Amino acid sequence: MALFVEVAKRKSFSQAAVALGMPISSLSRRITLFESAVGLRLLDRTTRKLVLTSYGEAYLSQATRLVEEAQRTFDDMVSQAKGPSGFLKIAVPPDFWVLRHLSGVISEFSRDHEHVQIHVDLRPAPVDLAADNYDLAIAIEEPRETSLIVRKVGELENGLFASRSYLLAHGRPQHPRDLSQHRIVLPSQGASSNWTLTRGTETASVTVGGPVSCNSLSLARRFVVSGQGITPANLINVERDVLSGKLERVLPEWRLPPTPVYIVTTSRLLPAKARSFIDFATKRINAILTAVARGTPVPETIDIDPSRDYSPAPVFALRS
């Protein structure tokens, strides 16, 4: 049953064999024997792909729950004996705030959980958790897969930023409509974009654009530091630039929509190592983002306020 679930989740014998640490031939033979014992074909195999039959689809949902519950029970027994243990593989976005702050969170967790070995992959979205064998991912975009389980752990406040040299040369916008006359460095592909900014109950929409765009928040930051224009950025990514005077906030009384931060998993039933990390990281990330939103410089390691509720938002599965 466990072998079938692994193959069905990955839709690949080769990927499942790697994850399980067994030869493909042995795995295929075990699944064939399992289908013979059941008396039904659960998987249709072709040279190009593997798909579940209708019987396989029906069986997978029940088998997955049983396998995950059995694994969780086993992990709980082990964790009671020696604490959370095992190999924890995490995917995180390659953003500056991740490199600076999340690295400290992971290091602190590692010191407190000596039996957990952590591997961190810097991976831009989207990430295939099942195919690449990740236990969880930290994401700032909603995953496209409808089967994933998402926990919202906080929000990144966004603002507009430019260098002093650019503002001296081109003037400082006084209202969002003035942005249409400025050079905008877009951190996304395209020559233009539509922005909506709010100030209290007031809303303003504007179409902006510029000669430079990219697919990286970090690269967009470098462009504006060198005087290329104005760009939207997470406050946590540019806090040092603002404190050092490299960047200044533009239209500070206006707000862009915040960027949610999620922890994403493939199941609600998680092993102890993943549950422990999620609980630990949720409190730290929430405290860091709260400090940044208040304009408080964030140290490399942040203390947790015991009187504050850092509980994550309710867990939900994405649905199309």
PDB file of C-alpha atoms in Angstrom:
ATOM      1  CA  MET A   1       0.000   0.000   0.000  1.00  0.00           C
ATOM      2  CA  ALA A   2       2.773   2.446   0.921  1.00  0.00           C
ATOM      3  CA  LEU A   3       4.677   1.670  -2.280  1.00  0.00           C
ATOM      4  CA  PHE A   4       1.547   2.225  -4.375  1.00  0.00           C
ATOM      5  CA  VAL A   5       0.903   5.585  -2.698  1.00  0.00           C
ATOM      6  CA  GLU A   6       4.464   6.710  -3.378  1.00  0.00           C
ATOM      7  CA  VAL A   7       4.255   5.784  -7.065  1.00  0.00           C
ATOM      8  CA  ALA A   8       0.780   7.267  -7.497  1.00  0.00           C
ATOM      9  CA  LYS A   9       1.703  10.557  -5.823  1.00  0.00           C
ATOM     10  CA  ARG A  10       4.743  11.033  -8.067  1.00  0.00           C
ATOM     11  CA  LYS A  11       3.195   9.430 -11.179  1.00  0.00           C
ATOM     12  CA  SER A  12       6.617   7.994 -11.837  1.00  0.00           C
ATOM     13  CA  PHE A  13       8.241   4.673 -10.966  1.00  0.00           C
ATOM     14  CA  SER A  14      11.728   6.125 -11.339  1.00  0.00           C
ATOM     15  CA  GLN A  15      11.096   9.092  -9.001  1.00  0.00           C
ATOM     16  CA  ALA A  16       9.362   6.870  -6.459  1.00  0.00           C
ATOM     17  CA  ALA A  17      12.222   4.357  -6.598  1.00  0.00           C
ATOM     18  CA  VAL A  18      14.749   7.113  -5.849  1.00  0.00           C
ATOM     19  CA  ALA A  19      12.663   8.410  -2.934  1.00  0.00           C
ATOM     20  CA  LEU A  20      12.233   4.895  -1.544  1.00  0.00           C
ATOM     21  CA  GLY A  21      15.836   3.858  -2.142  1.00  0.00           C
ATOM     22  CA  MET A  22      14.992   0.703  -4.059  1.00  0.00           C
ATOM     23  CA  PRO A  23      15.497  -0.558  -7.638  1.00  0.00           C
ATOM     24  CA  ILE A  24      12.813   0.350 -10.192  1.00  0.00           C
ATOM     25  CA  SER A  25      12.465  -3.321 -11.183  1.00  0.00           C
ATOM     26  CA  SER A  26      11.735  -4.347  -7.594  1.00  0.00           C
ATOM     27  CA  LEU A  27       9.225  -1.542  -7.156  1.00  0.00           C
ATOM     28  CA  SER A  28       7.434  -2.375 -10.405  1.00  0.00           C
ATOM     29  CA  ARG A  29       7.274  -6.060  -9.510  1.00  0.00           C
ATOM     30  CA  ARG A  30       5.825  -5.297  -6.045  1.00  0.00           C
ATOM     31  CA  ILE A  31       3.112  -3.082  -7.557  1.00  0.00           C
ATOM     32  CA  THR A  32       2.263  -5.740 -10.145  1.00  0.00           C
ATOM     33  CA  LEU A  33       1.936  -8.371  -7.407  1.00  0.00           C
ATOM     34  CA  PHE A  34      -0.225  -5.958  -5.409  1.00  0.00           C
ATOM     35  CA  GLU A  35      -2.556  -5.421  -8.383  1.00  0.00           C
ATOM     36  CA  SER A  36      -2.747  -9.186  -8.910  1.00  0.00           C
ATOM     37  CA  ALA A  37      -3.683  -9.708  -5.267  1.00  0.00           C
ATOM     38  CA  VAL A  38      -6.381  -7.040  -5.484  1.00  0.00           C
ATOM     39  CA  GLY A  39      -7.622  -8.328  -8.828  1.00  0.00           C
ATOM     40  CA  LEU A  40      -7.849  -4.854 -10.364  1.00  0.00           C
ATOM     41  CA  ARG A  41      -5.533  -2.720 -12.453  1.00  0.00           C
ATOM     42  CA  LEU A  42      -4.690   0.419 -10.491  1.00  0.00           C
ATOM     43  CA  LEU A  43      -2.092   2.001 -12.807  1.00  0.00           C
ATOM     44  CA  ASP A  44      -1.921   2.328 -16.578  1.00  0.00           C
ATOM     45  CA  ARG A  45       1.688   2.352 -17.734  1.00  0.00           C
ATOM     46  CA  THR A  46       2.871   3.723 -21.080  1.00  0.00           C
ATOM     47  CA  THR A  47       6.351   4.562 -22.337  1.00  0.00           C
ATOM     48  CA  ARG A  48       5.695   8.259 -21.737  1.00  0.00           C
ATOM     49  CA  LYS A  49       3.513   8.510 -18.652  1.00  0.00           C
ATOM     50  CA  LEU A  50       1.799   6.722 -15.815  1.00  0.00           C
ATOM     51  CA  VAL A  51      -1.842   7.399 -14.993  1.00  0.00           C
ATOM     52  CA  LEU A  52      -4.226   6.093 -12.377  1.00  0.00           C
ATOM     53  CA  THR A  53      -7.224   4.041 -13.407  1.00  0.00           C
ATOM     54  CA  SER A  54     -10.611   4.883 -11.908  1.00  0.00           C
ATOM     55  CA  TYR A  55     -10.006   2.098  -9.379  1.00  0.00           C
ATOM     56  CA  GLY A  56      -6.574   3.527  -8.627  1.00  0.00           C
ATOM     57  CA  GLU A  57      -8.001   7.018  -8.036  1.00  0.00           C
ATOM     58  CA  ALA A  58     -10.606   5.679  -5.602  1.00  0.00           C
ATOM     59  CA  TYR A  59      -8.079   3.537  -3.758  1.00  0.00           C
ATOM     60  CA  LEU A  60      -5.416   6.254  -3.572  1.00  0.00           C
ATOM     61  CA  SER A  61      -7.475   8.633  -1.425  1.00  0.00           C
ATOM     62  CA  GLN A  62      -8.103   5.950   1.202  1.00  0.00           C
ATOM     63  CA  ALA A  63      -4.657   4.400   1.026  1.00  0.00           C
ATOM     64  CA  THR A  64      -2.923   7.783   1.362  1.00  0.00           C
ATOM     65  CA  ARG A  65      -4.752   8.539   4.596  1.00  0.00           C
ATOM     66  CA  LEU A  66      -3.900   5.148   6.092  1.00  0.00           C
ATOM     67  CA  VAL A  67      -0.238   5.300   5.071  1.00  0.00           C
ATOM     68  CA  GLU A  68       0.188   8.853   6.362  1.00  0.00           C
ATOM     69  CA  GLU A  69      -1.515   8.042   9.659  1.00  0.00           C
ATOM     70  CA  ALA A  70       0.717   4.992  10.100  1.00  0.00           C
ATOM     71  CA  GLN A  71       3.830   7.051   9.322  1.00  0.00           C
ATOM     72  CA  ARG A  72       2.757   9.800  11.684  1.00  0.00           C
ATOM     73  CA  THR A  73       2.109   7.304  14.481  1.00  0.00           C
ATOM     74  CA  PHE A  74       5.571   5.843  13.956  1.00  0.00           C
ATOM     75  CA  ASP A  75       7.189   9.299  13.913  1.00  0.00           C
ATOM     76  CA  ASP A  76       5.335  10.289  17.081  1.00  0.00           C
ATOM     77  CA  MET A  77       6.643   7.220  18.885  1.00  0.00           C
ATOM     78  CA  VAL A  78      10.194   7.986  17.759  1.00  0.00           C
ATOM     79  CA  SER A  79       9.879  11.654  18.709  1.00  0.00           C
ATOM     80  CA  GLN A  80       8.638  10.744  22.189  1.00  0.00           C
ATOM     81  CA  ALA A  81      11.739   8.628  22.627  1.00  0.00           C
ATOM     82  CA  LYS A  82      14.377  11.038  21.286  1.00  0.00           C
ATOM     83  CA  GLY A  83      12.574  14.067  19.839  1.00  0.00           C
ATOM     84  CA  PRO A  84      11.853  14.874  16.174  1.00  0.00           C
ATOM     85  CA  SER A  85      14.332  13.202  13.855  1.00  0.00           C
ATOM     86  CA  GLY A  86      15.069  12.499  10.206  1.00  0.00           C
ATOM     87  CA  PHE A  87      15.886  14.355   7.004  1.00  0.00           C
ATOM     88  CA  LEU A  88      13.869  17.561   6.457  1.00  0.00           C
ATOM     89  CA  LYS A  89      13.948  18.978   2.927  1.00  0.00           C
ATOM     90  CA  ILE A  90      12.684  22.567   2.536  1.00  0.00           C
ATOM     91  CA  ALA A  91      12.214  24.753  -0.547  1.00  0.00           C
ATOM     92  CA  VAL A  92      12.434  28.534  -0.031  1.00  0.00           C
ATOM     93  CA  PRO A  93      12.370  31.516  -2.419  1.00  0.00           C
ATOM     94  CA  PRO A  94      15.745  33.148  -3.230  1.00  0.00           C
ATOM     95  CA  ASP A  95      14.779  36.533  -1.759  1.00  0.00           C
ATOM     96  CA  PHE A  96      16.983  38.772   0.359  1.00  0.00           C
ATOM     97  CA  TRP A  97      14.788  38.510   3.470  1.00  0.00           C
ATOM     98  CA  VAL A  98      14.972  34.722   3.242  1.00  0.00           C
ATOM     99  CA  LEU A  99      18.768  34.761   3.024  1.00  0.00           C
ATOM    100  CA  ARG A 100      19.061  37.172   5.954  1.00  0.00           C
ATOM    101  CA  HIS A 101      16.267  36.226   8.356  1.00  0.00           C
ATOM    102  CA  LEU A 102      15.085  32.730   7.495  1.00  0.00           C
ATOM    103  CA  SER A 103      18.643  31.424   7.597  1.00  0.00           C
ATOM    104  CA  GLY A 104      18.757  32.469  11.250  1.00  0.00           C
ATOM    105  CA  VAL A 105      15.419  30.789  11.956  1.00  0.00           C
ATOM    106  CA  ILE A 106      16.616  27.535  10.401  1.00  0.00           C
ATOM    107  CA  SER A 107      19.937  27.690  12.251  1.00  0.00           C
ATOM    108  CA  GLU A 108      18.148  28.226  15.560  1.00  0.00           C
ATOM    109  CA  PHE A 109      15.804  25.293  14.870  1.00  0.00           C
ATOM    110  CA  SER A 110      18.771  23.089  13.974  1.00  0.00           C
ATOM    111  CA  ARG A 111      20.522  23.902  17.260  1.00  0.00           C
ATOM    112  CA  ASP A 112      17.393  22.939  19.205  1.00  0.00           C
ATOM    113  CA  HIS A 113      16.714  19.730  17.231  1.00  0.00           C
ATOM    114  CA  GLU A 114      19.975  17.851  16.937  1.00  0.00           C
ATOM    115  CA  HIS A 115      18.386  14.732  15.429  1.00  0.00           C
ATOM    116  CA  VAL A 116      16.864  16.582  12.456  1.00  0.00           C
ATOM    117  CA  GLN A 117      19.056  17.020   9.385  1.00  0.00           C
ATOM    118  CA  ILE A 118      17.910  19.982   7.271  1.00  0.00           C
ATOM    119  CA  HIS A 119      18.475  20.596   3.575  1.00  0.00           C
ATOM    120  CA  VAL A 120      17.398  23.976   2.145  1.00  0.00           C
ATOM    121  CA  ASP A 121      16.886  24.556  -1.579  1.00  0.00           C
ATOM    122  CA  LEU A 122      16.656  28.095  -2.947  1.00  0.00           C
ATOM    123  CA  ARG A 123      13.970  27.585  -5.571  1.00  0.00           C
ATOM    124  CA  PRO A 124      11.815  30.163  -7.359  1.00  0.00           C
ATOM    125  CA  ALA A 125       8.127  29.301  -7.657  1.00  0.00           C
ATOM    126  CA  PRO A 126       6.529  27.050  -8.658  1.00  0.00           C
ATOM    127  CA  VAL A 127       7.963  24.100  -6.720  1.00  0.00           C
ATOM    128  CA  ASP A 128       6.810  20.503  -7.229  1.00  0.00           C
ATOM    129  CA  LEU A 129       6.852  19.238  -3.645  1.00  0.00           C
ATOM    130  CA  ALA A 130       5.950  15.633  -4.421  1.00  0.00           C
ATOM    131  CA  ALA A 131       8.173  15.113  -7.466  1.00  0.00           C
ATOM    132  CA  ASP A 132      11.200  16.718  -5.796  1.00  0.00           C
ATOM    133  CA  ASN A 133      10.550  15.032  -2.432  1.00  0.00           C
ATOM    134  CA  TYR A 134      10.194  18.211  -0.343  1.00  0.00           C
ATOM    135  CA  ASP A 135       8.663  18.023   3.110  1.00  0.00           C
ATOM    136  CA  LEU A 136       7.487  21.618   2.866  1.00  0.00           C
ATOM    137  CA  ALA A 137       8.011  24.893   1.053  1.00  0.00           C
ATOM    138  CA  ILE A 138       7.894  28.523   2.105  1.00  0.00           C
ATOM    139  CA  ALA A 139       6.209  30.513  -0.646  1.00  0.00           C
ATOM    140  CA  ILE A 140       5.058  34.056  -1.390  1.00  0.00           C
ATOM    141  CA  GLU A 141       2.780  32.954  -4.229  1.00  0.00           C
ATOM    142  CA  GLU A 142      -0.312  30.778  -4.029  1.00  0.00           C
ATOM    143  CA  PRO A 143       0.588  27.346  -5.406  1.00  0.00           C
ATOM    144  CA  ARG A 144      -1.233  26.326  -8.554  1.00  0.00           C
ATOM    145  CA  GLU A 145      -1.843  22.740  -7.495  1.00  0.00           C
ATOM    146  CA  THR A 146      -5.269  22.411  -5.915  1.00  0.00           C
ATOM    147  CA  SER A 147      -4.285  19.441  -3.741  1.00  0.00           C
ATOM    148  CA  LEU A 148      -1.651  21.268  -1.682  1.00  0.00           C
ATOM    149  CA  ILE A 149      -2.208  22.259   1.943  1.00  0.00           C
ATOM    150  CA  VAL A 150      -1.434  25.902   2.709  1.00  0.00           C
ATOM    151  CA  ARG A 151      -0.760  27.644   6.013  1.00  0.00           C
ATOM    152  CA  LYS A 152      -0.598  31.431   5.972  1.00  0.00           C
ATOM    153  CA  VAL A 153       2.063  32.536   8.460  1.00  0.00           C
ATOM    154  CA  GLY A 154       2.217  36.273   7.828  1.00  0.00           C
ATOM    155  CA  GLU A 155       2.276  39.114   5.310  1.00  0.00           C
ATOM    156  CA  LEU A 156       5.081  41.159   3.784  1.00  0.00           C
ATOM    157  CA  GLU A 157       4.260  44.860   3.696  1.00  0.00           C
ATOM    158  CA  ASN A 158       5.024  46.449   0.330  1.00  0.00           C
ATOM    159  CA  GLY A 159       5.980  49.975  -0.656  1.00  0.00           C
ATOM    160  CA  LEU A 160       7.490  51.998  -3.487  1.00  0.00           C
ATOM    161  CA  PHE A 161      11.172  52.868  -3.403  1.00  0.00           C
ATOM    162  CA  ALA A 162      13.696  54.866  -5.400  1.00  0.00           C
ATOM    163  CA  SER A 163      17.205  56.237  -4.973  1.00  0.00           C
ATOM    164  CA  ARG A 164      17.772  59.852  -3.946  1.00  0.00           C
ATOM    165  CA  SER A 165      19.632  60.476  -7.217  1.00  0.00           C
ATOM    166  CA  TYR A 166      16.588  59.389  -9.253  1.00  0.00           C
ATOM    167  CA  LEU A 167      14.188  61.524  -7.205  1.00  0.00           C
ATOM    168  CA  LEU A 168      16.453  64.571  -7.521  1.00  0.00           C
ATOM    169  CA  ALA A 169      16.658  64.105 -11.288  1.00  0.00           C
ATOM    170  CA  HIS A 170      13.002  63.247 -11.988  1.00  0.00           C
ATOM    171  CA  GLY A 171      11.074  64.698  -9.056  1.00  0.00           C
ATOM    172  CA  ARG A 172       9.117  63.027  -6.292  1.00  0.00           C
ATOM    173  CA  PRO A 173       5.563  61.850  -7.158  1.00  0.00           C
ATOM    174  CA  GLN A 174       2.883  63.445  -4.980  1.00  0.00           C
ATOM    175  CA  HIS A 175      -0.015  61.183  -5.970  1.00  0.00           C
ATOM    176  CA  PRO A 176      -0.263  57.671  -7.469  1.00  0.00           C
ATOM    177  CA  ARG A 177      -1.399  59.160 -10.799  1.00  0.00           C
ATOM    178  CA  ASP A 178       2.040  60.823 -11.068  1.00  0.00           C
ATOM    179  CA  LEU A 179       3.631  57.360 -11.320  1.00  0.00           C
ATOM    180  CA  SER A 180       2.526  57.074 -14.948  1.00  0.00           C
ATOM    181  CA  GLN A 181       5.090  59.805 -15.770  1.00  0.00           C
ATOM    182  CA  HIS A 182       7.969  58.009 -14.029  1.00  0.00           C
ATOM    183  CA  ARG A 183      10.373  55.215 -14.955  1.00  0.00           C
ATOM    184  CA  ILE A 184       9.147  52.087 -13.177  1.00  0.00           C
ATOM    185  CA  VAL A 185      11.339  49.020 -12.754  1.00  0.00           C
ATOM    186  CA  LEU A 186       8.848  46.153 -12.898  1.00  0.00           C
ATOM    187  CA  PRO A 187       9.782  42.949 -10.994  1.00  0.00           C
ATOM    188  CA  SER A 188       7.757  40.953 -13.530  1.00  0.00           C
ATOM    189  CA  GLN A 189       7.760  40.421 -17.265  1.00  0.00           C
ATOM    190  CA  GLY A 190       6.041  43.068 -19.359  1.00  0.00           C
ATOM    191  CA  ALA A 191       6.349  46.667 -20.456  1.00  0.00           C
ATOM    192  CA  SER A 192       3.513  47.868 -18.215  1.00  0.00           C
ATOM    193  CA  SER A 193       1.421  46.904 -15.209  1.00  0.00           C
ATOM    194  CA  ASN A 194      -1.731  48.086 -13.447  1.00  0.00           C
ATOM    195  CA  TRP A 195      -1.305  49.029  -9.799  1.00  0.00           C
ATOM    196  CA  THR A 196      -3.932  49.738  -7.139  1.00  0.00           C
ATOM    197  CA  LEU A 197      -2.853  51.767  -4.097  1.00  0.00           C
ATOM    198  CA  THR A 198      -4.908  52.637  -1.023  1.00  0.00           C
ATOM    199  CA  ARG A 199      -4.780  55.395   1.588  1.00  0.00           C
ATOM    200  CA  GLY A 200      -7.342  54.784   4.286  1.00  0.00           C
ATOM    201  CA  THR A 201     -10.647  54.485   2.424  1.00  0.00           C
ATOM    202  CA  GLU A 202      -9.230  56.132  -0.714  1.00  0.00           C
ATOM    203  CA  THR A 203      -8.214  53.988  -3.700  1.00  0.00           C
ATOM    204  CA  ALA A 204      -6.166  54.958  -6.748  1.00  0.00           C
ATOM    205  CA  SER A 205      -5.410  52.865  -9.844  1.00  0.00           C
ATOM    206  CA  VAL A 206      -2.642  53.674 -12.299  1.00  0.00           C
ATOM    207  CA  THR A 207      -0.931  52.056 -15.278  1.00  0.00           C
ATOM    208  CA  VAL A 208       2.839  52.158 -14.951  1.00  0.00           C
ATOM    209  CA  GLY A 209       5.783  51.065 -17.047  1.00  0.00           C
ATOM    210  CA  GLY A 210       9.409  51.604 -17.839  1.00  0.00           C
ATOM    211  CA  PRO A 211      12.314  50.529 -20.021  1.00  0.00           C
ATOM    212  CA  VAL A 212      13.563  47.868 -17.584  1.00  0.00           C
ATOM    213  CA  SER A 213      11.811  44.816 -16.140  1.00  0.00           C
ATOM    214  CA  CYS A 214      13.043  41.549 -14.631  1.00  0.00           C
ATOM    215  CA  ASN A 215      11.803  38.416 -12.884  1.00  0.00           C
ATOM    216  CA  SER A 216      13.717  39.001  -9.654  1.00  0.00           C
ATOM    217  CA  LEU A 217      12.926  41.251  -6.699  1.00  0.00           C
ATOM    218  CA  SER A 218      16.613  41.315  -5.799  1.00  0.00           C
ATOM    219  CA  LEU A 219      17.651  42.413  -9.289  1.00  0.00           C
ATOM    220  CA  ALA A 220      14.912  45.073  -9.380  1.00  0.00           C
ATOM    221  CA  ARG A 221      16.307  46.415  -6.103  1.00  0.00           C
ATOM    222  CA  ARG A 222      19.783  46.661  -7.637  1.00  0.00           C
ATOM    223  CA  PHE A 223      18.392  48.574 -10.621  1.00  0.00           C
ATOM    224  CA  VAL A 224      16.713  51.197  -8.422  1.00  0.00           C
ATOM    225  CA  VAL A 225      19.723  51.523  -6.113  1.00  0.00           C
ATOM    226  CA  SER A 226      21.689  52.496  -9.224  1.00  0.00           C
ATOM    227  CA  GLY A 227      19.104  55.162 -10.103  1.00  0.00           C
ATOM    228  CA  GLN A 228      17.081  53.383 -12.796  1.00  0.00           C
ATOM    229  CA  GLY A 229      13.657  54.321 -11.432  1.00  0.00           C
ATOM    230  CA  ILE A 230      10.962  53.409  -8.898  1.00  0.00           C
ATOM    231  CA  THR A 231      10.076  49.842  -7.950  1.00  0.00           C
ATOM    232  CA  PRO A 232       7.647  48.077  -5.600  1.00  0.00           C
ATOM    233  CA  ALA A 233       9.437  46.077  -2.908  1.00  0.00           C
ATOM    234  CA  ASN A 234       8.826  44.212   0.314  1.00  0.00           C
ATOM    235  CA  LEU A 235       9.873  46.449   3.219  1.00  0.00           C
ATOM    236  CA  ILE A 236      11.827  43.576   4.714  1.00  0.00           C
ATOM    237  CA  ASN A 237      13.921  43.270   1.531  1.00  0.00           C
ATOM    238  CA  VAL A 238      15.006  46.926   1.491  1.00  0.00           C
ATOM    239  CA  GLU A 239      15.111  47.853   5.190  1.00  0.00           C
ATOM    240  CA  ARG A 240      18.910  48.073   5.194  1.00  0.00           C
ATOM    241  CA  ASP A 241      18.928  50.194   2.032  1.00  0.00           C
ATOM    242  CA  VAL A 242      16.483  52.636   3.610  1.00  0.00           C
ATOM    243  CA  LEU A 243      18.450  52.850   6.865  1.00  0.00           C
ATOM    244  CA  SER A 244      21.697  53.435   4.946  1.00  0.00           C
ATOM    245  CA  GLY A 245      20.146  56.065   2.663  1.00  0.00           C
ATOM    246  CA  LYS A 246      20.545  54.068  -0.534  1.00  0.00           C
ATOM    247  CA  LEU A 247      16.777  54.070  -1.059  1.00  0.00           C
ATOM    248  CA  GLU A 248      13.899  56.313  -0.031  1.00  0.00           C
ATOM    249  CA  ARG A 249      10.257  55.380   0.248  1.00  0.00           C
ATOM    250  CA  VAL A 250       7.983  56.997  -2.334  1.00  0.00           C
ATOM    251  CA  LEU A 251       4.376  57.895  -1.468  1.00  0.00           C
ATOM    252  CA  PRO A 252       4.780  56.445   2.052  1.00  0.00           C
ATOM    253  CA  GLU A 253       1.163  57.163   3.014  1.00  0.00           C
ATOM    254  CA  TRP A 254      -0.116  54.962   0.173  1.00  0.00           C
ATOM    255  CA  ARG A 255      -0.223  51.181   0.488  1.00  0.00           C
ATOM    256  CA  LEU A 256       0.223  48.424  -2.065  1.00  0.00           C
ATOM    257  CA  PRO A 257      -1.459  45.045  -1.379  1.00  0.00           C
ATOM    258  CA  PRO A 258       0.647  42.985   1.047  1.00  0.00           C
ATOM    259  CA  THR A 259       2.364  39.774  -0.026  1.00  0.00           C
ATOM    260  CA  PRO A 260       1.179  36.693   1.899  1.00  0.00           C
ATOM    261  CA  VAL A 261       3.769  34.240   3.203  1.00  0.00           C
ATOM    262  CA  TYR A 262       2.726  30.597   3.159  1.00  0.00           C
ATOM    263  CA  ILE A 263       4.061  27.279   4.381  1.00  0.00           C
ATOM    264  CA  VAL A 264       2.979  24.628   1.890  1.00  0.00           C
ATOM    265  CA  THR A 265       2.818  20.859   2.366  1.00  0.00           C
ATOM    266  CA  THR A 266       1.306  17.963   0.449  1.00  0.00           C
ATOM    267  CA  SER A 267      -0.710  16.650   3.406  1.00  0.00           C
ATOM    268  CA  ARG A 268      -2.292  17.644   6.702  1.00  0.00           C
ATOM    269  CA  LEU A 269      -0.768  14.552   8.339  1.00  0.00           C
ATOM    270  CA  LEU A 270       2.844  15.560   8.858  1.00  0.00           C
ATOM    271  CA  PRO A 271       5.775  13.793  10.525  1.00  0.00           C
ATOM    272  CA  ALA A 272       7.048  15.209  13.798  1.00  0.00           C
ATOM    273  CA  LYS A 273      10.091  16.830  12.158  1.00  0.00           C
ATOM    274  CA  ALA A 274       7.870  18.883   9.806  1.00  0.00           C
ATOM    275  CA  ARG A 275       5.288  19.773  12.461  1.00  0.00           C
ATOM    276  CA  SER A 276       8.005  20.938  14.832  1.00  0.00           C
ATOM    277  CA  PHE A 277       9.613  23.117  12.162  1.00  0.00           C
ATOM    278  CA  ILE A 278       6.298  24.653  11.084  1.00  0.00           C
ATOM    279  CA  ASP A 279       5.373  25.558  14.675  1.00  0.00           C
ATOM    280  CA  PHE A 280       8.845  26.962  15.320  1.00  0.00           C
ATOM    281  CA  ALA A 281       9.163  28.891  12.026  1.00  0.00           C
ATOM    282  CA  THR A 282       5.632  30.310  12.210  1.00  0.00           C
ATOM    283  CA  LYS A 283       6.373  32.100  15.491  1.00  0.00           C
ATOM    284  CA  ARG A 284       9.733  33.443  14.304  1.00  0.00           C
ATOM    285  CA  ILE A 285       8.554  34.571  10.867  1.00  0.00           C
ATOM    286  CA  ASN A 286       5.472  36.251  12.317  1.00  0.00           C
ATOM    287  CA  ALA A 287       7.605  38.103  14.890  1.00  0.00           C
ATOM    288  CA  ILE A 288      10.096  39.235  12.227  1.00  0.00           C
ATOM    289  CA  LEU A 289       7.389  40.540   9.883  1.00  0.00           C
ATOM    290  CA  THR A 290       5.647  42.323  12.754  1.00  0.00           C
ATOM    291  CA  ALA A 291       8.890  44.089  13.715  1.00  0.00           C
ATOM    292  CA  VAL A 292       9.522  45.198  10.127  1.00  0.00           C
ATOM    293  CA  ALA A 293       5.957  46.504   9.738  1.00  0.00           C
ATOM    294  CA  ARG A 294       6.476  48.617  12.881  1.00  0.00           C
ATOM    295  CA  GLY A 295       9.726  50.033  11.486  1.00  0.00           C
ATOM    296  CA  THR A 296      11.816  48.271  14.126  1.00  0.00           C
ATOM    297  CA  PRO A 297      15.258  47.033  12.989  1.00  0.00           C
ATOM    298  CA  VAL A 298      15.266  43.256  13.090  1.00  0.00           C
ATOM    299  CA  PRO A 299      18.252  41.459  14.665  1.00  0.00           C
ATOM    300  CA  GLU A 300      19.610  38.266  13.158  1.00  0.00           C
ATOM    301  CA  THR A 301      17.923  36.301  15.992  1.00  0.00           C
ATOM    302  CA  ILE A 302      14.623  37.598  17.323  1.00  0.00           C
ATOM    303  CA  ASP A 303      13.151  37.010  20.764  1.00  0.00           C
ATOM    304  CA  ILE A 304       9.595  35.715  20.974  1.00  0.00           C
ATOM    305  CA  ASP A 305       7.080  37.679  23.060  1.00  0.00           C
ATOM    306  CA  PRO A 306       5.332  35.040  25.228  1.00  0.00           C
ATOM    307  CA  SER A 307       2.253  37.266  25.633  1.00  0.00           C
ATOM    308  CA  ARG A 308       1.650  37.481  21.870  1.00  0.00           C
ATOM    309  CA  ASP A 309      -0.388  34.929  19.912  1.00  0.00           C
ATOM    310  CA  TYR A 310       1.685  33.771  16.958  1.00  0.00           C
ATOM    311  CA  SER A 311      -0.702  31.019  15.924  1.00  0.00           C
ATOM    312  CA  PRO A 312      -0.878  30.547  12.154  1.00  0.00           C
ATOM    313  CA  ALA A 313      -4.016  31.184  10.184  1.00  0.00           C
ATOM    314  CA  PRO A 314      -6.253  28.135   9.722  1.00  0.00           C
ATOM    315  CA  VAL A 315      -4.916  25.471   7.407  1.00  0.00           C
ATOM    316  CA  PHE A 316      -6.706  25.287   4.072  1.00  0.00           C
ATOM    317  CA  ALA A 317      -6.425  23.360   0.836  1.00  0.00           C
ATOM    318  CA  LEU A 318      -6.400  25.423  -2.331  1.00  0.00           C
ATOM    319  CA  ARG A 319      -9.326  24.879  -4.649  1.00  0.00           C
ATOM    320  CA  SER A 320      -9.702  26.085  -8.213  1.00  0.00           C
TER     321      SER A 320
END
